[in-house]
Structure formats: structure tokens, C-alpha cells
Coordinates of C-alpha atoms in Angstrom, one line a residue:
Chain A
M1 CA 250.3 -30.4 -76.7
F2 CA 253.0 -29.1 -74.6
R3 CA 252.5 -27.1 -71.4
T4 CA 255.5 -24.7 -72.2
L5 CA 256.8 -23.0 -75.3
K6 CA 260.4 -23.6 -76.7
P7 CA 262.9 -20.7 -76.4
F8 CA 262.9 -18.0 -79.2
G9 CA 264.4 -14.4 -79.4
Y10 CA 262.2 -11.6 -78.7
F11 CA 262.2 -8.1 -80.1
E12 CA 259.9 -5.0 -79.3
P13 CA 260.5 -2.4 -82.2
K14 CA 259.6 1.0 -81.4
T15 CA 258.9 2.2 -85.0
I16 CA 257.6 0.4 -88.2
E17 CA 260.9 1.0 -89.7
E18 CA 262.7 -1.1 -86.8
A19 CA 259.9 -3.8 -87.3
I20 CA 260.4 -3.8 -91.5
G21 CA 264.1 -3.9 -90.5
A22 CA 264.1 -7.0 -88.1
L23 CA 261.6 -8.7 -90.4
S24 CA 264.1 -8.3 -93.5
V25 CA 267.2 -9.7 -91.4
H26 CA 265.2 -12.8 -90.0
G27 CA 262.5 -13.5 -92.9
A28 CA 260.6 -16.7 -92.4
K29 CA 262.6 -17.3 -89.0
A30 CA 260.7 -14.2 -87.4
K31 CA 257.0 -14.2 -86.5
V32 CA 255.1 -11.1 -86.2
L33 CA 253.2 -11.0 -82.4
A34 CA 250.0 -8.9 -81.9
G35 CA 247.2 -10.4 -80.0
G36 CA 248.6 -14.0 -79.9
V37 CA 245.5 -15.7 -79.7
D38 CA 246.4 -17.6 -83.0
L39 CA 250.2 -18.0 -82.7
V40 CA 250.7 -18.7 -78.9
P41 CA 248.5 -22.1 -79.4
R42 CA 250.3 -22.7 -82.4
L43 CA 253.7 -22.6 -80.5
R44 CA 252.6 -24.8 -78.0
K45 CA 251.1 -27.3 -80.2
R46 CA 254.5 -27.0 -82.2
Q47 CA 253.1 -26.0 -85.2
A48 CA 255.1 -23.0 -85.7
H49 CA 258.8 -22.8 -84.9
P50 CA 260.0 -19.2 -85.0
E51 CA 263.3 -18.2 -83.9
Y52 CA 262.5 -14.7 -83.4
M53 CA 259.1 -13.2 -82.3
I54 CA 258.4 -9.6 -83.1
N55 CA 256.1 -7.7 -81.0
I56 CA 254.5 -4.9 -83.0
Q57 CA 252.2 -3.8 -79.8
Q58 CA 254.8 -1.3 -78.9
I59 CA 255.1 0.5 -82.2
E60 CA 254.2 4.3 -81.7
E61 CA 252.9 4.6 -85.4
L62 CA 250.7 1.6 -84.9
D63 CA 247.4 1.8 -83.1
G64 CA 243.8 0.5 -82.7
I65 CA 242.0 3.6 -83.6
I66 CA 238.8 3.4 -85.5
K67 CA 238.2 6.9 -87.1
E68 CA 235.9 8.3 -89.9
T69 CA 238.0 9.7 -93.0
A70 CA 237.4 11.5 -96.0
E71 CA 237.1 8.4 -97.8
G72 CA 235.0 6.1 -95.2
L73 CA 236.7 4.3 -92.0
R74 CA 240.1 3.7 -91.0
I75 CA 240.6 0.8 -88.6
G76 CA 244.3 0.6 -87.0
A77 CA 246.3 -2.6 -87.1
L78 CA 246.0 -3.2 -83.4
A79 CA 242.3 -2.5 -83.1
S80 CA 241.1 -5.7 -81.1
L81 CA 238.1 -7.6 -82.5
R82 CA 236.2 -6.5 -79.5
S83 CA 236.9 -2.9 -80.0
I84 CA 235.6 -3.0 -83.6
E85 CA 232.4 -5.0 -82.5
L86 CA 231.5 -2.4 -80.2
S87 CA 232.6 0.7 -82.3
P88 CA 229.3 2.7 -82.8
L89 CA 230.9 3.9 -86.0
V90 CA 231.1 0.2 -87.4
K91 CA 227.6 -0.6 -86.1
K92 CA 226.0 2.4 -87.7
N93 CA 227.5 2.2 -91.2
Y94 CA 229.3 -1.3 -91.6
F95 CA 226.9 -3.5 -89.6
V96 CA 228.0 -6.6 -91.5
L97 CA 231.4 -6.3 -90.1
H98 CA 229.8 -6.0 -86.5
E99 CA 227.6 -9.0 -87.2
A100 CA 230.4 -11.0 -88.2
I101 CA 232.7 -10.0 -85.1
H102 CA 229.7 -10.7 -83.0
S103 CA 229.3 -14.2 -84.1
I104 CA 232.8 -15.4 -82.8
A105 CA 232.2 -16.5 -79.3
S106 CA 234.8 -15.8 -76.7
I107 CA 235.3 -12.3 -75.3
Q108 CA 238.7 -13.0 -74.2
V109 CA 239.6 -14.1 -77.8
K110 CA 238.0 -11.0 -79.2
T111 CA 239.7 -8.7 -76.5
Q112 CA 243.0 -9.9 -77.2
G113 CA 243.0 -10.8 -80.9
T114 CA 243.3 -8.1 -83.5
A115 CA 241.3 -8.2 -86.9
V116 CA 244.5 -7.8 -88.6
G117 CA 246.0 -10.8 -87.0
N118 CA 242.7 -12.7 -88.1
L119 CA 243.3 -11.8 -91.7
C120 CA 247.3 -12.5 -91.7
V121 CA 246.3 -16.1 -90.3
A122 CA 244.3 -16.5 -93.7
T123 CA 242.1 -19.2 -92.4
P124 CA 239.4 -19.9 -95.1
A125 CA 237.1 -20.1 -92.0
S126 CA 237.8 -16.2 -91.1
D127 CA 234.4 -14.6 -89.9
V128 CA 236.3 -11.2 -90.4
A129 CA 237.3 -11.7 -94.0
P130 CA 233.8 -12.3 -95.7
A131 CA 232.5 -9.4 -94.2
L132 CA 235.6 -7.1 -95.2
L133 CA 235.4 -8.6 -98.9
V134 CA 231.8 -7.2 -99.1
L135 CA 232.4 -4.0 -97.7
D136 CA 235.4 -3.5 -100.4
A137 CA 237.9 -3.3 -97.6
K138 CA 241.5 -2.4 -98.7
F139 CA 244.4 -3.1 -96.6
R140 CA 247.5 -0.7 -96.5
I141 CA 250.7 -2.6 -96.2
V142 CA 254.0 -1.3 -95.5
G143 CA 257.5 -3.1 -96.5
P144 CA 261.1 -2.1 -97.1
S145 CA 260.1 -0.5 -100.4
G146 CA 257.4 1.7 -99.2
E147 CA 253.7 1.6 -98.7
K148 CA 250.8 0.2 -101.0
T149 CA 247.2 -0.5 -100.9
V150 CA 245.8 -4.1 -101.5
P151 CA 242.1 -4.9 -101.8
A152 CA 240.8 -7.3 -99.6
E153 CA 239.8 -9.5 -102.4
N154 CA 243.5 -10.0 -103.8
F155 CA 244.9 -10.6 -100.4
Y156 CA 244.4 -14.0 -100.1
L157 CA 246.1 -17.0 -101.9
G158 CA 245.6 -20.2 -100.2
V159 CA 245.4 -21.8 -96.8
G160 CA 247.5 -19.7 -94.5
Q161 CA 249.0 -18.1 -97.6
T162 CA 248.7 -14.1 -98.5
V163 CA 250.3 -11.6 -100.7
L164 CA 252.0 -10.2 -97.4
Q165 CA 255.7 -10.8 -97.7
P166 CA 257.9 -12.0 -94.6
N167 CA 259.0 -8.3 -94.2
E168 CA 255.6 -6.5 -94.7
I169 CA 253.2 -5.6 -92.4
I170 CA 249.4 -4.4 -92.4
T171 CA 249.1 -1.0 -90.8
E172 CA 245.6 -0.1 -91.5
I173 CA 242.0 -1.6 -92.9
L174 CA 240.4 1.0 -94.9
L175 CA 236.8 0.8 -95.5
P176 CA 235.0 2.9 -98.3
K177 CA 232.1 5.2 -97.4
P178 CA 228.7 3.2 -97.2
Q179 CA 226.5 4.1 -100.2
A180 CA 222.8 5.0 -99.6
K181 CA 220.1 2.2 -99.7
T182 CA 222.8 -0.4 -98.7
G183 CA 221.9 -3.3 -96.7
G184 CA 224.5 -6.2 -95.5
A185 CA 224.4 -9.4 -93.5
F186 CA 226.6 -11.9 -92.1
L187 CA 225.4 -15.6 -91.3
K188 CA 227.3 -18.9 -90.3
L189 CA 226.7 -22.4 -89.4
V190 CA 228.4 -23.8 -86.6
R191 CA 228.3 -27.0 -84.6
T192 CA 228.5 -25.1 -81.5
A193 CA 228.9 -21.3 -80.8
A194 CA 232.8 -21.5 -80.0
D195 CA 233.5 -23.8 -83.1
I196 CA 234.8 -22.4 -86.3
A197 CA 232.5 -22.0 -89.2
K198 CA 231.5 -25.1 -91.2
V199 CA 230.4 -22.2 -93.8
N200 CA 229.7 -18.7 -93.6
A201 CA 228.4 -15.8 -95.9
A202 CA 228.2 -12.2 -95.8
A203 CA 226.4 -10.1 -98.3
T204 CA 225.7 -6.6 -99.2
L205 CA 223.1 -5.2 -101.5
T206 CA 222.9 -1.6 -103.0
M207 CA 219.4 -0.8 -104.2
A208 CA 218.4 2.0 -106.3
D209 CA 214.9 2.7 -107.9
G210 CA 213.6 -1.0 -106.9
A211 CA 216.5 -2.8 -108.5
C212 CA 219.7 -4.0 -107.6
K213 CA 222.5 -1.5 -108.1
E214 CA 225.3 -3.7 -106.7
A215 CA 225.8 -6.8 -105.1
R216 CA 228.7 -8.2 -103.2
I217 CA 228.3 -11.9 -101.9
A218 CA 231.6 -13.6 -100.2
V219 CA 231.5 -17.0 -98.3
G220 CA 234.0 -18.8 -96.0
S221 CA 235.1 -22.5 -95.4
V222 CA 234.2 -23.8 -98.7
A223 CA 237.5 -23.1 -100.8
T224 CA 241.3 -22.6 -100.0
T225 CA 240.5 -19.0 -99.4
V226 CA 237.5 -16.7 -98.3
L227 CA 236.1 -15.9 -101.7
R228 CA 233.6 -13.7 -103.5
V229 CA 231.1 -15.7 -105.5
K230 CA 231.0 -13.2 -108.6
K231 CA 228.6 -15.3 -110.8
A232 CA 226.1 -15.0 -108.2
E233 CA 226.6 -11.5 -107.8
G234 CA 225.9 -11.2 -111.5
V235 CA 222.7 -12.6 -111.2
L236 CA 221.6 -10.1 -108.8
K237 CA 222.7 -6.8 -110.9
E238 CA 220.2 -4.7 -112.3
Q239 CA 217.5 -7.1 -111.2
K240 CA 214.2 -6.5 -109.1
L241 CA 215.0 -8.8 -106.3
D242 CA 212.2 -11.2 -105.8
L243 CA 212.4 -14.7 -104.2
K244 CA 213.2 -16.3 -107.5
V245 CA 216.1 -14.0 -108.3
I246 CA 217.6 -14.7 -104.9
E247 CA 217.3 -18.5 -105.2
T248 CA 219.0 -18.6 -108.7
A249 CA 221.5 -16.3 -107.3
A250 CA 222.1 -18.7 -104.2
R251 CA 222.2 -21.7 -106.5
A252 CA 224.9 -19.9 -108.4
A253 CA 226.8 -19.2 -105.4
A254 CA 226.7 -23.2 -104.4
E255 CA 228.0 -23.9 -108.0
E256 CA 230.9 -21.5 -107.5
V257 CA 232.5 -23.0 -104.0
K258 CA 234.9 -25.7 -104.0
P259 CA 234.5 -27.2 -100.6
I260 CA 236.3 -30.1 -99.2
S261 CA 235.1 -32.9 -96.7
D262 CA 236.6 -32.8 -93.1
L263 CA 235.7 -33.7 -89.6
R264 CA 233.0 -30.7 -89.7
S265 CA 231.1 -31.3 -92.7
T266 CA 231.3 -33.2 -95.8
A267 CA 232.0 -31.3 -99.2
E268 CA 228.4 -31.9 -100.5
Y269 CA 226.6 -30.6 -97.4
R270 CA 228.8 -27.6 -97.5
K271 CA 227.6 -26.8 -101.0
E272 CA 224.2 -27.3 -100.0
T273 CA 224.7 -25.0 -97.0
T274 CA 226.1 -22.5 -99.0
R275 CA 222.9 -22.1 -101.1
V276 CA 220.9 -21.9 -97.9
L277 CA 223.2 -19.3 -96.0
V278 CA 223.7 -17.2 -99.2
K279 CA 219.7 -16.9 -99.6
R280 CA 219.2 -16.0 -96.2
A281 CA 221.9 -13.5 -96.0
L282 CA 220.5 -12.0 -99.5
E283 CA 217.3 -12.0 -97.9
K284 CA 218.2 -10.2 -94.8
A285 CA 220.4 -7.7 -96.5
L286 CA 217.4 -6.9 -98.9
E287 CA 215.4 -6.4 -96.0
R288 CA 218.1 -3.8 -94.4
A289 CA 218.7 -2.3 -97.6
K290 CA 214.9 -1.3 -97.9
A291 CA 214.7 -0.1 -94.4
Chain B
M1 CA 267.5 -17.3 -74.4
K2 CA 268.3 -14.0 -72.4
K3 CA 266.2 -13.0 -69.5
E4 CA 264.7 -9.7 -69.0
I5 CA 263.3 -7.9 -66.1
I6 CA 259.6 -7.1 -66.1
N7 CA 257.0 -5.3 -63.7
L8 CA 253.7 -7.0 -63.2
T9 CA 251.2 -5.5 -60.8
V10 CA 249.5 -8.5 -59.7
N11 CA 246.2 -7.9 -57.5
G12 CA 247.7 -4.5 -56.3
T13 CA 251.2 -5.7 -55.5
L14 CA 254.0 -4.8 -57.7
H15 CA 256.3 -7.7 -58.7
E16 CA 259.9 -7.5 -60.5
I17 CA 260.3 -10.6 -62.3
S18 CA 263.0 -12.2 -64.6
V19 CA 261.7 -14.2 -67.6
E20 CA 262.7 -15.6 -70.8
P21 CA 260.8 -14.6 -73.7
Q22 CA 258.9 -17.8 -74.4
V23 CA 257.4 -17.9 -70.7
T24 CA 253.6 -17.2 -70.6
L25 CA 251.9 -15.1 -68.2
N26 CA 250.1 -18.1 -67.1
E27 CA 253.6 -19.8 -66.2
V28 CA 254.8 -16.6 -64.2
L29 CA 251.5 -16.3 -62.2
R30 CA 251.4 -20.3 -61.4
E31 CA 254.8 -21.2 -60.8
Q32 CA 257.0 -17.9 -60.0
L33 CA 253.9 -16.1 -57.9
D34 CA 252.5 -19.2 -56.7
L35 CA 249.1 -17.9 -57.7
T36 CA 247.7 -21.5 -58.6
G37 CA 244.3 -20.0 -58.7
T38 CA 244.5 -19.4 -62.5
K39 CA 244.2 -22.5 -64.4
L40 CA 246.1 -23.9 -67.6
S41 CA 243.8 -26.2 -69.1
C42 CA 243.3 -26.5 -73.2
G43 CA 246.5 -24.1 -73.7
A44 CA 244.9 -23.2 -77.0
G45 CA 242.5 -20.3 -76.3
E46 CA 239.4 -22.4 -76.3
C47 CA 238.6 -22.9 -72.7
G48 CA 238.8 -19.6 -70.6
A49 CA 239.9 -21.4 -67.5
C50 CA 243.2 -19.6 -67.6
T51 CA 241.2 -16.1 -67.9
V52 CA 242.7 -12.9 -65.8
L53 CA 241.9 -9.4 -66.0
I54 CA 244.7 -7.3 -67.5
D55 CA 244.1 -3.6 -67.1
G56 CA 240.6 -4.6 -66.1
K57 CA 239.8 -6.6 -69.4
P58 CA 239.3 -10.4 -69.5
E59 CA 242.4 -11.9 -71.6
L60 CA 243.9 -15.7 -71.7
S61 CA 247.2 -15.9 -69.6
C62 CA 248.0 -19.1 -71.6
C63 CA 248.1 -17.1 -75.0
T64 CA 249.6 -14.0 -73.3
L65 CA 253.6 -13.8 -73.4
A66 CA 254.8 -12.6 -69.9
M67 CA 256.9 -10.0 -71.7
T68 CA 253.8 -8.4 -73.4
A69 CA 252.5 -7.9 -70.0
N70 CA 255.2 -5.7 -68.8
G71 CA 254.0 -2.5 -66.8
K72 CA 250.2 -3.8 -66.6
D73 CA 247.7 -4.5 -64.1
I74 CA 246.5 -7.9 -63.5
L75 CA 243.8 -9.2 -61.5
T76 CA 243.7 -13.0 -60.6
I77 CA 241.3 -15.1 -58.6
E78 CA 243.3 -14.7 -55.5
G79 CA 242.9 -10.9 -55.6
L80 CA 239.2 -10.8 -56.0
A81 CA 238.1 -11.1 -52.2
R82 CA 238.7 -8.0 -50.2
D83 CA 239.9 -7.9 -46.6
G84 CA 238.8 -11.7 -46.1
E85 CA 235.3 -11.0 -47.5
L86 CA 233.9 -12.8 -50.7
H87 CA 233.3 -10.7 -53.9
P88 CA 229.7 -10.7 -54.4
L89 CA 230.1 -12.9 -57.5
Q90 CA 231.8 -15.5 -55.4
K91 CA 228.8 -15.3 -52.9
A92 CA 226.3 -15.6 -55.5
F93 CA 228.3 -18.5 -56.9
V94 CA 228.4 -20.4 -53.7
E95 CA 224.6 -19.7 -52.7
C96 CA 223.4 -20.5 -56.2
G97 CA 225.5 -23.9 -56.4
A98 CA 227.3 -22.8 -59.5
I99 CA 230.4 -24.9 -58.8
Q100 CA 231.1 -28.7 -59.0
C101 CA 234.6 -29.5 -59.5
G102 CA 235.9 -25.7 -59.7
F103 CA 238.4 -25.8 -62.3
C104 CA 236.7 -23.3 -64.7
T105 CA 235.4 -21.2 -61.6
P106 CA 238.4 -18.5 -61.3
G107 CA 237.9 -18.1 -65.1
M108 CA 233.9 -17.8 -64.9
L109 CA 234.4 -15.4 -62.0
L110 CA 236.9 -13.0 -63.5
T111 CA 235.0 -12.9 -66.8
S112 CA 231.9 -12.5 -65.0
K113 CA 233.4 -9.6 -63.1
A114 CA 234.4 -8.1 -66.5
L115 CA 231.0 -8.3 -67.7
L116 CA 229.5 -6.5 -64.7
D117 CA 232.1 -3.8 -64.6
E118 CA 231.3 -3.0 -68.1
N119 CA 227.6 -3.8 -67.8
P120 CA 225.8 -4.0 -64.3
D121 CA 222.6 -5.0 -65.3
P122 CA 223.0 -7.8 -68.1
T123 CA 220.1 -10.0 -69.3
R124 CA 220.2 -13.5 -69.1
E125 CA 221.2 -13.6 -73.0
E126 CA 223.8 -11.2 -72.4
V127 CA 225.6 -13.2 -69.5
K128 CA 225.5 -16.4 -71.7
S129 CA 226.9 -14.6 -74.9
Y130 CA 229.6 -13.0 -72.4
L131 CA 230.5 -16.3 -70.7
S132 CA 230.6 -18.1 -74.1
G133 CA 234.5 -18.4 -74.0
N134 CA 234.6 -20.0 -70.5
L135 CA 233.9 -24.0 -70.7
C136 CA 232.3 -25.9 -67.7
R137 CA 232.2 -29.7 -68.1
C138 CA 230.2 -30.0 -64.8
T139 CA 227.4 -27.7 -64.3
G140 CA 225.5 -27.3 -67.5
Y141 CA 225.8 -23.2 -67.0
V142 CA 222.3 -22.7 -65.8
K143 CA 223.3 -22.2 -62.3
I144 CA 226.5 -20.2 -63.1
V145 CA 224.3 -17.9 -65.1
D146 CA 221.7 -18.0 -62.3
A147 CA 224.6 -16.9 -59.8
V148 CA 225.9 -13.7 -62.2
L149 CA 222.6 -12.4 -62.5
A150 CA 221.8 -12.8 -58.6
A151 CA 225.2 -11.0 -58.0
A152 CA 224.2 -8.3 -60.6
T153 CA 221.1 -7.8 -58.6
E154 CA 222.8 -7.7 -55.2
M155 CA 225.6 -5.3 -56.4
N156 CA 223.1 -3.1 -57.8
K157 CA 221.1 -3.0 -54.4
G158 CA 224.6 -1.5 -53.0
G159 CA 225.5 -4.6 -51.3
K160 CA 228.9 -5.7 -50.9

């Protein structure tokens, strides 16, 4: 660890167009800076070597506004994790996202760090991403050729890799309207509260006439990306959800994941913990869907 | 790299400072303004020892480029006491023995101030949760939490 950072050029675009222009010129030599809680430590550890820093915090078209729209909820790219956690709209209609951010320990990191930044880092241990996957989030992306919308589940390619090109930025997170009789839950297993997840799991269940109409389950830290476990979801669909069905789905989830062994856990332990967390998250989501 | 002039209001005083882009707010505070109460410890956003309040919110000076703090209002530990009198949180830390080596204390105090500004009457659990990003290797946290609760009680009585 070094105390100081290596020199780089610094640019504060005022418009998205200026930012995209600068990113198009400098390509992979440039880094986008928002909250800085991930990027600045990596600069200090010499894990990132940008020649140009593009600070997007001063772009007038970007904001951190969280508001209801005709389609659902819109979260601006500059919204801090903390502002999303505390948002009454998020707490009321997208509780699983509140719960996921609440589980992140440091108030300082959440005050400074943005949800979009967390997504773009593309760590498979993200707590935010599984919640957004089960909420069916989409990301609005702007690049040189215009705007597009990418579903959260198509966003990740691998560890630290996303579909985002070096000259594109995410401008908004979009969440669809919550359906009636839907419950969600987020759970994680960590060594200490401040550590990153050994395994995390998010689930949402939509019930109708006593049966499961829709199930979404996403897990983190158990593959190269955060992922949905669709076989497990399939087990639940159109079923009356009793403990046996939930247990079968949890086992299916554990079969679908491909964890590694590292200093935080062995692969075997992560598989077993996936089963337990998915089971508990489904039980909790079911309870909330009924409430 | 090219230096630029930024304006920082630190503990109520406006400073015009010339910085290079890679200089962090932590370096400016410690090395240009001699405000060494703000610590640099992990440098990775894990320990909270570098916490300062930026526009009233607890942020990590080690993870903040000074350029991005341009025009903002910064409170460091040196600005917490007023007119020679310690802030109620500082008094409570002393009275409750919430200090051993003292290295984490500035960050603890500023995070605690942000908590009490937001929530003047926190529960024990809320204090623990709010301080989870500030590590202390000496005290075991019990007395720190005691001190924050004692300060809250004192401040709610209208004491200064």
C-alpha cells in the first residue's frame, strides 16, 4: 500500500456528451470517477493505472434523484447507496433493495459510494446486484451512438467485466412497478459485518390464489458474476409453496452455482451455504408476500 | 500534472489551495493545512480513521480527491470544539473512557456527530450500526457506544 497516488490528468465534464467524448478519446486509459470508494483505494494499491480521471459528479444532466415514474422507480446514476437505503419509496415498494444496502456496513462508504459505481465494479460479491436482479432492474446506458436499456441480468460478463464499453456510462437504474402480493428478502453470510459476502442471496416471490406466480432468486459470491438461479426459480413456479418445495428449490440453487475456494470460504461450504441462504430468503419472502 | 486552485471551507475558514489532481483531501488537510487530527490508516476505506464531515455528511478523506471537494464545507476534529470548550461528544468520550491510543478517536467523534445530527436520540443498536465503519483496535467499542449515548442524553437535556 502506498500513501500517495500516482499522477493523472483530471477532467470534469459538464455534460454527458463531453464525458462520452473524453472517454471515446482516452478509451481504457481513462477511468470514470463518481464516489471514489472503490477506485481511489485501487489507485493507492496500484491496481488501477488511469492516465485520465473523468469526474462525472459535475454533469448537470446526471443526478441522484429517486422518483416514481409511470413505469416504476427511477434512480439517478449519482444516487449514493445511503440515499437509496433511506428512500421511503425504496423501503415501501422495493424492500429487498433496502435490505441489501442496509447489510453493507460502513456509513461513510454508503454516503460516498453510488449504487451505479458498485454495479460497474462488477464484483461477484456485490450486495446491490442480487437485489436489482430479483427486482428485474434495467440500466439506461448512454454512449457515442445514443441510448439503450440493458436488463440487469444481461449486464455482467465476468469478474470486473460488464457489457459497458469504455465510452459508455450508466445514467439511470429503472425498476418496474412492484406487483401485488410480492415479497422479497436479502440475506448474506459474512465473517464480520464489514467484510464482503462469503455468499449472499436475494429472492422475490409473487403469489396468486395460494400458488407462486413468479419467483426470482439471485445469488452472489458463488460464480464469476452475480447470477439468477433459474432452475431453482422453475421449481417454485405454479406451485403451492410448502417447506418441501422451498427445500427442493434451495437444493437446485446450490447445484446451479459454481463457487471457488478462497480465503473467505471453500467452494463446498459456499455451495452448502447457498442452499441454506436461498431457503431462508424464500421463507422470508413468502412470509412478506402473504403479509 | 497541472495544478489547479480549489476553495475549501475547513472548520469555518475559507482556504484557497493549489493541488494536483491525484492529491487526496486527506493529504491536503494533513500536509497543506497541518490539520493532523485527521488520520490516514488503511487508505482503503475500511477503517474510518480518516473520516471528516463534508457538507455535514461523514465521508472518507483518504478516498476523496481534493479536487472533488472544491467549494465544499469540511469539518475536521480540530473544528469540533468551540471557543475552547469541548463538544459534548468529546466530553463524553473522556468521561466514559472511550479512548485508549486515540488514533481512531477523531473519526469516531465525527461519525458520531453525523449520527446525532441525523438522529438525536439513537438506540444502542443504531449507534453500533452507524459506527460500523470505524474500527478501534483498543477499546472493544463498549465504552465508545456508552459515550455516544451519554452525549446524546446530555445534548437532549440542552447541555452544551
